[in-house]
Amino acid sequence: MSTPVRIGIVGAGAVVVHGHVPSLQAIPGVQVIAICDTNLARAQEAAAKFNIPHVFADYRDLIARDDVDAITVAVPNVFHAPVAIAALEAGKHVLCEKPLATSVEDGKAMVAAAEKAGKVLAINMSNRPRPEILMLRQMAQAGRFGKITYAFGRMLRRNGIPGYGSWFTRKELAGGGATMDIGVHMLDMVYWILGFPPVSTVRGEIQAVHGPYERGLGGWGADHVPGGTFDVDDLAAIHLRLANGGLVTIEVTWAIHARNEERIQIAGDLAGADYFPDLYGRDHPLRIYRTEDGVPVEVAPDVPKKEWAWAEGFRHFVAACRGEGAPLATGAEGLAVLRLLEAAYRSAAAGTEVRV
Ligand SMILES: NC(=O)c1ccc[n+]([C@@H]2O[C@H](COP(=O)([O-])OP(=O)(O)OC[C@H]3O[C@@H](n4cnc5c(N)ncnc54)[C@H](O)[C@@H]3O)[C@@H](O)[C@H]2O)c1
């Protein structure tokens, strides 16, 4: 019999309805007992659909409940810090959506609040549990690539601007655009595969190409406001110079005249890997390159199939709430990635590489 874990969810938008609730309700012993959204009708609709007993418009009312052991936070990025900190101070475990916060200062306060409360602060880096990412991470951590001196991650969306005119495209609420929304995923994946090595400098090239003209819109997000504000970025290239001399390059777009694409390359002095389903096909999307007895060898490993890996982080979080292991991604790791993103914005504004 699993220890019961009673969860409240703050936010009832797209990621909660498609991700948080189904992921949590599939875990034995978990009860989603409360949901909150400033748009009360949206929270009520989710509560009716998923059979969630308690509904609130103000997160403080949800956090005040004694029967909530843990919360998940899925509200506009700028509210991650106040909601998470209030919950931690009330003795709740927290799984926060990405990015951890909109500033390093807020992120630090969240990590400090978790340490002070002795509670779990996890971040939903939902791409980590994908089988190909796990395989790359395991290979890198087992030393199979040798010394890694080059890594590349690209996530291009052709028409993928979410929630145009809503919080997603307003800097004061989101902290940034494609960089904060999907740059955080790609940087986290690659940086996690490498094992969070020390970084010496960051260079960011960050642009708003299509958003200001209301082009390149996608369907994601609960709210869309035609003619609304777009004062964030939709294209970013971020270069990290590692302390060991290595280079990491990340490229992401919300909108671009190119096809959707995802690619991750890892190259060390012993071997390299290339995850590129567009080139190698979905069945064997990963290639390992090495040299054996002077002969170049290319291997297409069987990447295990995993049904809806997205939910995996929630299973780790619930286990961590039960004192059974660590979250898949910690608040401290979310903070480390946020520091790099913030440095990329600083670099882009200054037009020069910055030290971190
Ligand atoms: N891990 C992932 O794969 C993933 C995917 C999508 C979104 N996200 C993250 O999840 C968060 C939410 O994104 P979304 O796509 O659900 O956005 P959304 O716009 O669809 O939903 C956000 C919801 O928050 C509500 N809200 C706003 N302020 C609030 C407050 N103070 N208290 C309570 N509710 C409030 C809004 O009314 C809305 O219903 C963001 O941080 C986003 O970056 C993560």
PDB file of C-alpha atoms in Angstrom, residues 23-164:
ATOM      1  CA  SER A  23       0.316  12.323 -14.719  1.00  0.00           C
ATOM      2  CA  LEU A  24      -0.567  12.619 -11.035  1.00  0.00           C
ATOM      3  CA  GLN A  25      -3.840  10.703 -11.159  1.00  0.00           C
ATOM      4  CA  ALA A  26      -2.014   7.728 -12.707  1.00  0.00           C
ATOM      5  CA  ILE A  27       0.245   7.349  -9.648  1.00  0.00           C
ATOM      6  CA  PRO A  28      -0.994   4.891  -6.985  1.00  0.00           C
ATOM      7  CA  GLY A  29      -1.764   6.587  -3.677  1.00  0.00           C
ATOM      8  CA  VAL A  30      -1.913  10.108  -5.127  1.00  0.00           C
ATOM      9  CA  GLN A  31      -5.039  12.175  -4.710  1.00  0.00           C
ATOM     10  CA  VAL A  32      -5.401  15.492  -6.510  1.00  0.00           C
ATOM     11  CA  ILE A  33      -7.607  17.159  -3.946  1.00  0.00           C
ATOM     12  CA  ALA A  34      -7.571  20.836  -4.937  1.00  0.00           C
ATOM     13  CA  ILE A  35      -7.062  23.079  -7.938  1.00  0.00           C
ATOM     14  CA  CYS A  36      -6.753  26.830  -8.229  1.00  0.00           C
ATOM     15  CA  ASP A  37      -6.818  29.364 -11.035  1.00  0.00           C
ATOM     16  CA  THR A  38      -7.468  33.105 -11.016  1.00  0.00           C
ATOM     17  CA  ASN A  39      -9.864  32.214 -13.809  1.00  0.00           C
ATOM     18  CA  LEU A  40     -12.256  30.390 -11.472  1.00  0.00           C
ATOM     19  CA  ALA A  41     -14.438  29.032 -14.270  1.00  0.00           C
ATOM     20  CA  ARG A  42     -11.374  27.357 -15.780  1.00  0.00           C
ATOM     21  CA  ALA A  43     -10.491  25.776 -12.436  1.00  0.00           C
ATOM     22  CA  GLN A  44     -14.092  24.607 -11.983  1.00  0.00           C
ATOM     23  CA  GLU A  45     -14.123  23.074 -15.450  1.00  0.00           C
ATOM     24  CA  ALA A  46     -10.907  21.151 -14.733  1.00  0.00           C
ATOM     25  CA  ALA A  47     -12.243  20.080 -11.325  1.00  0.00           C
ATOM     26  CA  ALA A  48     -15.422  18.717 -12.907  1.00  0.00           C
ATOM     27  CA  LYS A  49     -13.529  16.934 -15.672  1.00  0.00           C
ATOM     28  CA  PHE A  50     -10.992  15.294 -13.360  1.00  0.00           C
ATOM     29  CA  ASN A  51     -13.133  14.860 -10.264  1.00  0.00           C
ATOM     30  CA  ILE A  52     -11.119  17.223  -8.054  1.00  0.00           C
ATOM     31  CA  PRO A  53     -13.081  18.084  -4.875  1.00  0.00           C
ATOM     32  CA  HIS A  54     -11.838  21.584  -3.920  1.00  0.00           C
ATOM     33  CA  VAL A  55     -11.588  24.645  -6.171  1.00  0.00           C
ATOM     34  CA  PHE A  56     -10.061  28.067  -5.464  1.00  0.00           C
ATOM     35  CA  ALA A  57      -9.355  31.336  -7.236  1.00  0.00           C
ATOM     36  CA  ASP A  58      -6.589  32.352  -4.792  1.00  0.00           C
ATOM     37  CA  TYR A  59      -3.581  30.065  -4.281  1.00  0.00           C
ATOM     38  CA  ARG A  60      -3.269  31.198  -0.653  1.00  0.00           C
ATOM     39  CA  ASP A  61      -6.562  29.450   0.151  1.00  0.00           C
ATOM     40  CA  LEU A  62      -5.308  26.225  -1.403  1.00  0.00           C
ATOM     41  CA  ILE A  63      -1.994  26.413   0.445  1.00  0.00           C
ATOM     42  CA  ALA A  64      -3.777  27.076   3.754  1.00  0.00           C
ATOM     43  CA  ARG A  65      -5.400  23.620   3.680  1.00  0.00           C
ATOM     44  CA  ASP A  66      -3.973  21.120   6.162  1.00  0.00           C
ATOM     45  CA  ASP A  67      -4.887  18.224   3.912  1.00  0.00           C
ATOM     46  CA  VAL A  68      -2.563  19.375   1.096  1.00  0.00           C
ATOM     47  CA  ASP A  69       0.848  17.672   1.385  1.00  0.00           C
ATOM     48  CA  ALA A  70       2.346  18.995  -1.831  1.00  0.00           C
ATOM     49  CA  ILE A  71       1.555  21.351  -4.676  1.00  0.00           C
ATOM     50  CA  THR A  72       2.430  21.688  -8.312  1.00  0.00           C
ATOM     51  CA  VAL A  73       2.881  25.199  -9.725  1.00  0.00           C
ATOM     52  CA  ALA A  74       1.815  25.864 -13.330  1.00  0.00           C
ATOM     53  CA  VAL A  75       1.079  29.561 -13.542  1.00  0.00           C
ATOM     54  CA  PRO A  76       2.789  32.336 -15.545  1.00  0.00           C
ATOM     55  CA  ASN A  77       6.527  32.251 -14.859  1.00  0.00           C
ATOM     56  CA  VAL A  78       6.672  35.429 -12.771  1.00  0.00           C
ATOM     57  CA  PHE A  79       4.319  33.857 -10.196  1.00  0.00           C
ATOM     58  CA  HIS A  80       6.382  30.669  -9.727  1.00  0.00           C
ATOM     59  CA  ALA A  81       8.455  32.255  -6.938  1.00  0.00           C
ATOM     60  CA  PRO A  82       5.692  33.763  -4.777  1.00  0.00           C
ATOM     61  CA  VAL A  83       3.492  30.662  -5.016  1.00  0.00           C
ATOM     62  CA  ALA A  84       6.320  28.179  -4.406  1.00  0.00           C
ATOM     63  CA  ILE A  85       7.786  30.166  -1.511  1.00  0.00           C
ATOM     64  CA  ALA A  86       4.395  30.552   0.196  1.00  0.00           C
ATOM     65  CA  ALA A  87       3.795  26.804  -0.141  1.00  0.00           C
ATOM     66  CA  LEU A  88       7.248  25.846   1.145  1.00  0.00           C
ATOM     67  CA  GLU A  89       6.820  28.183   4.118  1.00  0.00           C
ATOM     68  CA  ALA A  90       3.506  26.445   4.824  1.00  0.00           C
ATOM     69  CA  GLY A  91       5.350  23.097   4.900  1.00  0.00           C
ATOM     70  CA  LYS A  92       4.300  21.767   1.475  1.00  0.00           C
ATOM     71  CA  HIS A  93       6.547  20.034  -1.050  1.00  0.00           C
ATOM     72  CA  VAL A  94       6.633  21.810  -4.414  1.00  0.00           C
ATOM     73  CA  LEU A  95       7.015  20.737  -8.013  1.00  0.00           C
ATOM     74  CA  CYS A  96       7.388  23.928 -10.026  1.00  0.00           C
ATOM     75  CA  GLU A  97       7.062  24.329 -13.752  1.00  0.00           C
ATOM     76  CA  LYS A  98       9.982  25.546 -15.852  1.00  0.00           C
ATOM     77  CA  PRO A  99      11.677  27.989 -15.914  1.00  0.00           C
ATOM     78  CA  LEU A 100      12.254  28.010 -12.155  1.00  0.00           C
ATOM     79  CA  ALA A 101      11.607  31.764 -11.975  1.00  0.00           C
ATOM     80  CA  THR A 102      12.029  34.911 -14.065  1.00  0.00           C
ATOM     81  CA  SER A 103      15.141  36.086 -12.185  1.00  0.00           C
ATOM     82  CA  VAL A 104      18.089  34.447 -10.466  1.00  0.00           C
ATOM     83  CA  GLU A 105      17.216  36.448  -7.371  1.00  0.00           C
ATOM     84  CA  ASP A 106      13.742  34.854  -7.205  1.00  0.00           C
ATOM     85  CA  GLY A 107      15.191  31.418  -7.979  1.00  0.00           C
ATOM     86  CA  LYS A 108      17.676  31.734  -5.114  1.00  0.00           C
ATOM     87  CA  ALA A 109      14.878  32.687  -2.727  1.00  0.00           C
ATOM     88  CA  MET A 110      12.940  29.569  -3.772  1.00  0.00           C
ATOM     89  CA  VAL A 111      15.891  27.247  -3.219  1.00  0.00           C
ATOM     90  CA  ALA A 112      16.601  28.910   0.153  1.00  0.00           C
ATOM     91  CA  ALA A 113      12.939  28.530   1.201  1.00  0.00           C
ATOM     92  CA  ALA A 114      13.041  24.804   0.380  1.00  0.00           C
ATOM     93  CA  GLU A 115      16.248  24.327   2.355  1.00  0.00           C
ATOM     94  CA  LYS A 116      14.836  26.217   5.326  1.00  0.00           C
ATOM     95  CA  ALA A 117      11.581  24.252   5.279  1.00  0.00           C
ATOM     96  CA  GLY A 118      13.311  20.920   4.673  1.00  0.00           C
ATOM     97  CA  LYS A 119      10.846  20.252   1.850  1.00  0.00           C
ATOM     98  CA  VAL A 120      11.268  19.033  -1.724  1.00  0.00           C
ATOM     99  CA  LEU A 121      11.591  21.650  -4.463  1.00  0.00           C
ATOM    100  CA  ALA A 122      11.487  19.923  -7.845  1.00  0.00           C
ATOM    101  CA  ILE A 123      11.276  21.457 -11.313  1.00  0.00           C
ATOM    102  CA  ASN A 124       9.377  19.870 -14.164  1.00  0.00           C
ATOM    103  CA  MET A 125      12.140  19.390 -16.728  1.00  0.00           C
ATOM    104  CA  SER A 126       9.866  17.088 -18.637  1.00  0.00           C
ATOM    105  CA  ASN A 127      12.264  16.276 -21.479  1.00  0.00           C
ATOM    106  CA  ARG A 128      14.858  14.617 -19.264  1.00  0.00           C
ATOM    107  CA  PRO A 129      12.994  11.293 -18.948  1.00  0.00           C
ATOM    108  CA  ARG A 130      12.757  10.782 -22.698  1.00  0.00           C
ATOM    109  CA  PRO A 131      14.534   7.475 -23.429  1.00  0.00           C
ATOM    110  CA  GLU A 132      17.066   8.965 -25.879  1.00  0.00           C
ATOM    111  CA  ILE A 133      17.961  11.713 -23.408  1.00  0.00           C
ATOM    112  CA  LEU A 134      18.370   9.179 -20.594  1.00  0.00           C
ATOM    113  CA  MET A 135      20.578   7.064 -22.866  1.00  0.00           C
ATOM    114  CA  LEU A 136      22.793  10.039 -23.751  1.00  0.00           C
ATOM    115  CA  ARG A 137      23.016  11.042 -20.087  1.00  0.00           C
ATOM    116  CA  GLN A 138      23.955   7.485 -19.015  1.00  0.00           C
ATOM    117  CA  MET A 139      26.579   7.200 -21.752  1.00  0.00           C
ATOM    118  CA  ALA A 140      28.091  10.592 -20.906  1.00  0.00           C
ATOM    119  CA  GLN A 141      28.140   9.881 -17.178  1.00  0.00           C
ATOM    120  CA  ALA A 142      29.717   6.438 -17.784  1.00  0.00           C
ATOM    121  CA  GLY A 143      32.550   8.156 -19.677  1.00  0.00           C
ATOM    122  CA  ARG A 144      31.671   6.529 -23.006  1.00  0.00           C
ATOM    123  CA  PHE A 145      32.316   9.757 -24.943  1.00  0.00           C
ATOM    124  CA  GLY A 146      35.574  10.466 -23.096  1.00  0.00           C
ATOM    125  CA  LYS A 147      36.245  14.154 -22.525  1.00  0.00           C
ATOM    126  CA  ILE A 148      33.301  16.014 -24.058  1.00  0.00           C
ATOM    127  CA  THR A 149      34.430  19.174 -25.814  1.00  0.00           C
ATOM    128  CA  TYR A 150      31.422  19.932 -28.009  1.00  0.00           C
ATOM    129  CA  ALA A 151      27.677  19.708 -27.545  1.00  0.00           C
ATOM    130  CA  PHE A 152      24.892  21.113 -29.672  1.00  0.00           C
ATOM    131  CA  GLY A 153      21.159  21.284 -29.091  1.00  0.00           C
ATOM    132  CA  ARG A 154      18.583  22.709 -31.469  1.00  0.00           C
ATOM    133  CA  MET A 155      14.808  22.980 -31.139  1.00  0.00           C
ATOM    134  CA  LEU A 156      13.159  24.854 -33.988  1.00  0.00           C
ATOM    135  CA  ARG A 157       9.454  25.540 -34.164  1.00  0.00           C
ATOM    136  CA  ARG A 158       8.238  26.985 -37.417  1.00  0.00           C
ATOM    137  CA  ASN A 159       4.942  28.408 -36.157  1.00  0.00           C
ATOM    138  CA  GLY A 160       5.065  27.870 -32.407  1.00  0.00           C
ATOM    139  CA  ILE A 161       4.495  31.162 -30.592  1.00  0.00           C
ATOM    140  CA  PRO A 162       2.264  30.126 -27.664  1.00  0.00           C
ATOM    141  CA  GLY A 163      -0.557  32.201 -26.184  1.00  0.00           C
ATOM    142  CA  TYR A 164      -0.031  35.284 -28.326  1.00  0.00           C
TER     143      TYR A 164
END
